Short mmCIF file of C-alpha atoms and ligand atoms in Angstrom, two decimals:
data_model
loop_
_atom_site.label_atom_id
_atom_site.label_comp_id
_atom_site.label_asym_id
_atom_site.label_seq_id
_atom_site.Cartn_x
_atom_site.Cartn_y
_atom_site.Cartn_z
CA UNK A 1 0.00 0.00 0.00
CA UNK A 2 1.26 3.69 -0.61
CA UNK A 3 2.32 4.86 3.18
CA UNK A 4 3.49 7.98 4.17
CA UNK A 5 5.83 8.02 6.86
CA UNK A 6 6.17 12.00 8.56
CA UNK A 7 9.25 12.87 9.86
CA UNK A 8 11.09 15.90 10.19
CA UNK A 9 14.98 16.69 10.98
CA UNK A 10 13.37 19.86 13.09
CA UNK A 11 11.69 16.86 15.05
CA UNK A 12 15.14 16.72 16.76
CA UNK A 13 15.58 20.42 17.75
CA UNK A 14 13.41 20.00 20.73
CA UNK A 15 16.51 20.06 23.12
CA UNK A 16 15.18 17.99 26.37
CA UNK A 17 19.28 17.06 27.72
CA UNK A 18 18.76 13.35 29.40
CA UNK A 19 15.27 13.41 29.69
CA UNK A 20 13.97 10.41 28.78
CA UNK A 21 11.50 12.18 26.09
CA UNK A 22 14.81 13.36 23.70
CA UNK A 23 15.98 13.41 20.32
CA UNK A 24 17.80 10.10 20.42
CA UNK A 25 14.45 8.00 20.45
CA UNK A 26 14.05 9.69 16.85
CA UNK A 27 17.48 9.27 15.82
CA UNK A 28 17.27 5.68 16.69
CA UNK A 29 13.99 5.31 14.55
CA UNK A 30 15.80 6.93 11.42
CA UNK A 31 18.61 5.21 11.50
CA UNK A 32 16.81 2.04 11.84
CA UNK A 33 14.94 2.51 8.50
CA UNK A 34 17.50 3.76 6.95
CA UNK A 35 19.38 0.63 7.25
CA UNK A 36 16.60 -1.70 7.00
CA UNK A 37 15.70 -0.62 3.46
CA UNK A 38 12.06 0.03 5.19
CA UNK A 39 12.63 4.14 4.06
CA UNK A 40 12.87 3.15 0.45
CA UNK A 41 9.28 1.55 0.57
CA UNK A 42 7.92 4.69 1.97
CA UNK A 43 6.69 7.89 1.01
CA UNK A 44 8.98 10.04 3.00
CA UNK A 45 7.02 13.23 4.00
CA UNK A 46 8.43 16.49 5.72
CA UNK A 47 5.91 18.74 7.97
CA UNK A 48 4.91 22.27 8.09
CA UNK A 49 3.57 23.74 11.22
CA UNK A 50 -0.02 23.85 12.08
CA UNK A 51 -2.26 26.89 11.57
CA UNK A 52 -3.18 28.57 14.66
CA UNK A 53 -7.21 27.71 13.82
CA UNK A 54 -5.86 24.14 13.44
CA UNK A 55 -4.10 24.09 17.01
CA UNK A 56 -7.02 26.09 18.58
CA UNK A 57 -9.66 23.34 17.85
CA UNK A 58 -8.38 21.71 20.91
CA UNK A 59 -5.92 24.30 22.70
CA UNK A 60 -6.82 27.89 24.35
CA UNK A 61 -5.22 30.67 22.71
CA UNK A 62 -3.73 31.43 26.17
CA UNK A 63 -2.13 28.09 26.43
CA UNK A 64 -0.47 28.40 22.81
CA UNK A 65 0.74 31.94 24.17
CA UNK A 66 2.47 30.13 27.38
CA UNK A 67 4.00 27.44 24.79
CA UNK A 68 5.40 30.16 22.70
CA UNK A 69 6.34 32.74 25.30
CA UNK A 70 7.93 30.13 27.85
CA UNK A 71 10.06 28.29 24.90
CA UNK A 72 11.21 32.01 23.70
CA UNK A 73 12.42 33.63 26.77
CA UNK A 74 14.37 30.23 27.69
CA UNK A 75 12.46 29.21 30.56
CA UNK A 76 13.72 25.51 31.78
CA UNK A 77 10.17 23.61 31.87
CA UNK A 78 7.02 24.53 31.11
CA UNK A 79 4.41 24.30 34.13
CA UNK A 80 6.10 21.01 35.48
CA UNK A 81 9.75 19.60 35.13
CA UNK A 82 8.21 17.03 33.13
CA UNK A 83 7.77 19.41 30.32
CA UNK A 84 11.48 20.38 29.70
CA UNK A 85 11.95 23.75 27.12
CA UNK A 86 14.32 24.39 25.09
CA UNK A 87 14.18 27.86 22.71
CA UNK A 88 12.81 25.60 19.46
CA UNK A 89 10.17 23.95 21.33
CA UNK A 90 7.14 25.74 20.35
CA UNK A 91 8.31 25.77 16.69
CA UNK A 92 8.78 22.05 16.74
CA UNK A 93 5.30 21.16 18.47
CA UNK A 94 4.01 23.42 15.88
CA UNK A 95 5.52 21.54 13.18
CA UNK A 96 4.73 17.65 14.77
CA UNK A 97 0.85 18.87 15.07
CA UNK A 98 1.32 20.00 11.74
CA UNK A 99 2.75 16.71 10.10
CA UNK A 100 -0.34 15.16 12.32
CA UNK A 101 -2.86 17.01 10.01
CA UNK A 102 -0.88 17.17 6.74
CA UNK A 103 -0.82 13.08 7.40
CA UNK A 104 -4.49 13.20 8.20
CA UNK A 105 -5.21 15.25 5.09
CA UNK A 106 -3.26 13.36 2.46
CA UNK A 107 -5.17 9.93 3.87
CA UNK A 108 -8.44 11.78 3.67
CA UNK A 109 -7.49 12.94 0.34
CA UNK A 110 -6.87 9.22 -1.30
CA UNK A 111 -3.10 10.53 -1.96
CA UNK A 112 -1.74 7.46 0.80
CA UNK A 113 -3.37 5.05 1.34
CA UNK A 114 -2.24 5.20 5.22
CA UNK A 115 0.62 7.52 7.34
CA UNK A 116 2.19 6.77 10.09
CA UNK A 117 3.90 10.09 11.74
CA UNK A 118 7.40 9.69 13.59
CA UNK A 119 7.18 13.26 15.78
CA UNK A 120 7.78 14.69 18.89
CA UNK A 121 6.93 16.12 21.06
CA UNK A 122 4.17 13.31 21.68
CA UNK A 123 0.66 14.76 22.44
CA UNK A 124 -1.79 12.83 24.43
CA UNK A 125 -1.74 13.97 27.48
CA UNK A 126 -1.74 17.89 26.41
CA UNK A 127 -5.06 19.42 28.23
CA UNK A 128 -6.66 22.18 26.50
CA UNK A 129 -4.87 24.79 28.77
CA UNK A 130 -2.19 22.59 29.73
CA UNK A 131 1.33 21.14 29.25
CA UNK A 132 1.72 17.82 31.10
CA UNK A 133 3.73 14.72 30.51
CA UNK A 134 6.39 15.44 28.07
CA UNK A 135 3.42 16.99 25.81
CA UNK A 136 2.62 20.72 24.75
CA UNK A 137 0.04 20.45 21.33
CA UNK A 138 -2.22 17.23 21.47
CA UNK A 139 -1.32 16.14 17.85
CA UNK A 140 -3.93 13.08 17.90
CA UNK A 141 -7.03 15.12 18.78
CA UNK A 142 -5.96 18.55 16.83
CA UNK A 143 -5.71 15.87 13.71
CA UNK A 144 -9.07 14.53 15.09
CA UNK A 145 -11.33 17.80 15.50
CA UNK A 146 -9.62 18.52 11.97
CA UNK A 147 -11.37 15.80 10.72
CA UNK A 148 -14.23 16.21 12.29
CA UNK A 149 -14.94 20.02 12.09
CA UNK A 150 -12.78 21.03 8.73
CA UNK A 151 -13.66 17.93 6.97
CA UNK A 152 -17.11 16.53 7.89
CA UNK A 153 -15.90 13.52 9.18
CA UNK A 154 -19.04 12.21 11.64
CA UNK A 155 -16.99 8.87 13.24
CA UNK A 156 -13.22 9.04 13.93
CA UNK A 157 -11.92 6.20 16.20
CA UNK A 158 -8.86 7.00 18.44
CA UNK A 159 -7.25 4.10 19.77
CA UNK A 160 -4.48 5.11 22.13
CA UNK A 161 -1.99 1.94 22.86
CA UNK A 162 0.34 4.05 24.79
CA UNK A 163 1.04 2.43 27.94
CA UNK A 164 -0.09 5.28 29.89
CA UNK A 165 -3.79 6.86 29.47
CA UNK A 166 -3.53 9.79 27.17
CA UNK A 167 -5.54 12.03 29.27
CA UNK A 168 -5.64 14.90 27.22
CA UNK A 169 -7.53 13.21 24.36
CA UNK A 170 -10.13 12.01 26.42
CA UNK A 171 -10.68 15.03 28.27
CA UNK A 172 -11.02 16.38 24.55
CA UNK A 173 -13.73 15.16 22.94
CA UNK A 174 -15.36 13.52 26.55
CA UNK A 175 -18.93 15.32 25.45
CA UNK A 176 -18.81 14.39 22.04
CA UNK A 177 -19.56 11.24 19.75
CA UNK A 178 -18.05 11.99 16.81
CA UNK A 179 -14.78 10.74 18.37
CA UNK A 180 -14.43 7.48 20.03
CA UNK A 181 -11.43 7.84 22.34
CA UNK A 182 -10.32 3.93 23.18
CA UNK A 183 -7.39 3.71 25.55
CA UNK A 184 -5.45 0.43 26.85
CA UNK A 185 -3.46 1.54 29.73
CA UNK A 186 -1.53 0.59 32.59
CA UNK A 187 -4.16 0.80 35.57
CA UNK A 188 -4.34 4.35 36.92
CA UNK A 189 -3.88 3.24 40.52
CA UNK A 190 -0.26 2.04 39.79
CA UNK A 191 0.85 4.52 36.72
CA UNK A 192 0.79 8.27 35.49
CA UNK A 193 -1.12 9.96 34.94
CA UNK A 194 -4.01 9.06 37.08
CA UNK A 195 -7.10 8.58 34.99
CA UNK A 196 -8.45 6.02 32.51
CA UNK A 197 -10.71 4.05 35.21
CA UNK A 198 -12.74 1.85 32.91
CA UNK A 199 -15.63 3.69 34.68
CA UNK A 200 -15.17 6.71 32.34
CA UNK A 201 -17.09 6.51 29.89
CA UNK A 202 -17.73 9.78 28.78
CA UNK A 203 -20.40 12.58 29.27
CA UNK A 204 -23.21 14.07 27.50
CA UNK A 205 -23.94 13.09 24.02
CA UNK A 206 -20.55 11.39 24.21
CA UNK A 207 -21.75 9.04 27.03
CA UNK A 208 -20.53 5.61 25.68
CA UNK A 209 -17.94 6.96 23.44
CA UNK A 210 -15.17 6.82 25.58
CA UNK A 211 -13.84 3.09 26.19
CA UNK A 212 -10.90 2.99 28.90
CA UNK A 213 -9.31 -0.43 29.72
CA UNK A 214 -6.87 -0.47 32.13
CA UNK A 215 -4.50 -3.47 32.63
CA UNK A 216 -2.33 -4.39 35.84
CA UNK A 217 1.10 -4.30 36.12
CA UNK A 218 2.71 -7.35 34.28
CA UNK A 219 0.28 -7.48 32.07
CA UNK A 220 1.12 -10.02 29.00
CA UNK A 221 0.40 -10.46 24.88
CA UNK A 222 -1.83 -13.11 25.97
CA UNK A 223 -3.67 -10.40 28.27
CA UNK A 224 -3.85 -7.93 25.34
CA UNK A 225 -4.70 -10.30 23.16
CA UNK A 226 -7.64 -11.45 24.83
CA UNK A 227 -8.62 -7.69 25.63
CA UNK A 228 -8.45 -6.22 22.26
CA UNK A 229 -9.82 -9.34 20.27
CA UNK A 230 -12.60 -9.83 23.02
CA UNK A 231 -13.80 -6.63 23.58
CA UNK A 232 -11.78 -3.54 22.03
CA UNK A 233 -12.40 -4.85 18.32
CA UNK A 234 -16.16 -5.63 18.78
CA UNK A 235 -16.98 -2.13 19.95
CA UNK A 236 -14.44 -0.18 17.32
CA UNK A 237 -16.61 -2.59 14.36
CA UNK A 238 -19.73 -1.53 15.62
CA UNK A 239 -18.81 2.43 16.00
CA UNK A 240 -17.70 2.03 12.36
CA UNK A 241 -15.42 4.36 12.42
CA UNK A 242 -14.89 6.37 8.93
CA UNK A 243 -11.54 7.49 9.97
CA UNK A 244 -9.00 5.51 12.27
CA UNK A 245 -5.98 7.63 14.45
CA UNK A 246 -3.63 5.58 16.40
CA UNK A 247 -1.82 7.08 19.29
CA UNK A 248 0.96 4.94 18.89
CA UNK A 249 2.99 4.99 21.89
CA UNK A 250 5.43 1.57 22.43
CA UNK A 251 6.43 2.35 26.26
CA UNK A 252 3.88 -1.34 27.40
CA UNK A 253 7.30 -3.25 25.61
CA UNK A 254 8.25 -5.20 28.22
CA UNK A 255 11.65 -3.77 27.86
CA UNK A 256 10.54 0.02 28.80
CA UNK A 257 11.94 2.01 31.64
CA UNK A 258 8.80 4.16 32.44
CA UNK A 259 5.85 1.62 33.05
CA UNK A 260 5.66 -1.93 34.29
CA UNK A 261 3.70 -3.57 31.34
CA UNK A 262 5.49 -6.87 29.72
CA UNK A 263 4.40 -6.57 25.87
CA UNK A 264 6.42 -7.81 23.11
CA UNK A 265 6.60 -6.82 19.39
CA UNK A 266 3.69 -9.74 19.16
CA UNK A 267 1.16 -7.83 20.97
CA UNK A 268 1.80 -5.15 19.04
CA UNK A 269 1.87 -6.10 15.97
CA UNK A 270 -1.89 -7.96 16.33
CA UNK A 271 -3.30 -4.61 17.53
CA UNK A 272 -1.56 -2.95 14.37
CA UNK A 273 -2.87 -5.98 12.05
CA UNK A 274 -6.30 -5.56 13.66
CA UNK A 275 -6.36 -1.98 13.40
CA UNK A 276 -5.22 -2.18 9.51
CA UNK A 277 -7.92 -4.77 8.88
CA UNK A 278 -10.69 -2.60 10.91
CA UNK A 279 -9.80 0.36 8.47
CA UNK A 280 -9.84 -1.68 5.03
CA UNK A 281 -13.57 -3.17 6.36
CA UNK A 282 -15.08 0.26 7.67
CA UNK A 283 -13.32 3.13 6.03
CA UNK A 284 -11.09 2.53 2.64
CA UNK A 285 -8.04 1.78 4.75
CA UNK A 286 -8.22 5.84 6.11
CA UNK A 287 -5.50 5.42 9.06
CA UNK A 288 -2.92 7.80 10.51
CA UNK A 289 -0.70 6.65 13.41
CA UNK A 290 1.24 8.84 15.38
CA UNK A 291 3.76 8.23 17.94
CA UNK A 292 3.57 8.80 21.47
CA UNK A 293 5.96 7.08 23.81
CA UNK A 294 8.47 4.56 23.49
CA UNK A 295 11.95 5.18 25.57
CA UNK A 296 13.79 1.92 25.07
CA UNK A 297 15.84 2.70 21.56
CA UNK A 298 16.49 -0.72 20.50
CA UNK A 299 12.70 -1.49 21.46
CA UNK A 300 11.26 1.33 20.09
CA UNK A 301 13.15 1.34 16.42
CA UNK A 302 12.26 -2.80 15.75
CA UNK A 303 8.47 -1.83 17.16
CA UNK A 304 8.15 1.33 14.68
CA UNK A 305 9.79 -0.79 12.16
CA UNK A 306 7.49 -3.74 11.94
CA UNK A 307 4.39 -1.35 12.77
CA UNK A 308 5.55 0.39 9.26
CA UNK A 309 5.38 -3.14 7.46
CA UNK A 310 2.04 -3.86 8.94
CA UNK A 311 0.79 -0.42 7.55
CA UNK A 312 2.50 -1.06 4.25
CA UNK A 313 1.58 -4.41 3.36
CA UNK A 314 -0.88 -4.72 0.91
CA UNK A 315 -4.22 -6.72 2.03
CA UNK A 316 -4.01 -10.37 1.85
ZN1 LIG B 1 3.52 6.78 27.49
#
């Protein structure tokens, strides 16, 4: 199939030191294709930053303001210490929000066939007036309320694999039903940042459309397995989703420093197969994936890589 993959050398700019959110995860991923041959079966995309109407579906114009202000004057962190600045920061969360949509618009357009996006800063946990988590622009849910509000799109499924509970999405579009939000997480009771109880379930009109499964600690393929064929699947086929986002984030590997979850490449790759099958049956094979975390190199680069050749392959 004709992917895209986004990435962006000014991806790297956002200087974090030794965080564990830094430049090196993308480096790894690079040089990983590169040497793979998996680059030369791509469409290789660069990004341009998002329009201020695109970032302001989701943000407050005072928050984008902080972002820009607090990166520019060379403050240290943004908020909390989790949210390390350097001076290109708001420029390059402008520019991964913007490969988001660009992604989102070239899938919606027919010109790929599916994206995947290779950015940072990740997103999910961005509030609407917040920084939090390593995130400043929620990249997933501005590319959703794109969809939805530039585009007409009336069912767009996130499902957020990230091992922690991408708060900021949820919070997002908690009223509405035009987005089904779907998060597997570590529980909140044992990881950040706090939320995803399976009891939330939305609010309002979007009362139903919010689907949070938590999973303890230790947590196995065989566990996901059972989860996502058993009862994730079921309720993405009957939303019928005629748009799919992944927030792919690869920090459940069992190999991750930040969470406690013991996935392989085999659970992900059947969530990534079943995702790629759910879009060919409901909506033309319209997906964009995007990562999120993911802080083990090695981990991360073979993850991305065979997540690519699930996205690429052309249907059986
Ligand atoms: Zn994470």
């Amino acid at each position: 199939m004709n992917t895209g993959l986004y990435t962006d050398p000014i991806f790297l700019q956002h200087d974090t030191g030794d965080h564990p959110e830094n430049a090196g995860r993308l480096d790894a991923i690079s040089s990983t294709l590169r040497g793979n041959g998996m680059l030369g079966r791509l469409q290789v995309k660069q990004s341009q930053v998002a329009s201020a109407e695109d970032i302001e579906r989701i943000h407050t114009r005072d928050h984008v303001r902080r972002v820009e202000e607090a990166a520019l004057s060379g403050m240290r962190y943004l908020g909390t210490p989790d949210c390390v600045l350097s001076h290109e920061t708001y420029l390059v969360a402008q520019h991964a929000a913007g490969a988001v949509v660009q992604a989102a618009s070239e899938v919606a357009q027919g010109r790929l066939d599916n994206a995947f996006v290779a950015c940072r800063p990740p997103g999910h946990h961005a509030e609407a007036n917040r920084a939090l988590g390593f995130c400043y622009f929620n990249n997933v849910a501005i590319a959703a309320a794109f969809l939805t509000d530039a585009l007409g799109y009336q069912r767009v499924l996130i499902f957020d694999f990230d091992v922690h509970h991408g708060n900021g999405t949820q919070h997002a579009f908690d009223a509405r039903r035009d987005v089904f939000y779907c998060s597997v997480h570590q529980h909140p009771r044992t990881c950040y940042p706090g939320t995803g109880y399976a009891e939330e379930r939305g609010a309002g009109d979007g009362l139903g459309f919010t689907l949070n499964a938590p999973v303890l600690p230790y947590a196995t393929d065989a566990d996901y397995l059972a989860l996502f064929d058993g009862t994730l699947l079921p309720a993405f086929m009957e939303y019928k989703p005629d748009f799919i986002l992944l927030s792919a984030g690869f920090d459940a590997h069992r190999d991750d420093p930040l969470a406690l979850v013991n996935l392989t490449q085999v659970g992900f790759d059947h969530m990534a197969r079943g995702m790629k099958r759910l879009s060919l049956d409901c909506c033309q094979g319209r997906l964009v994936s995007v990562l999120e975390g993911g802080y083990n190199y090695a981990r991360l680069s073979e993850c991305v890589t065979s997540h690519l050749e699930i996205l690429q392959a052309d249907p059986a």
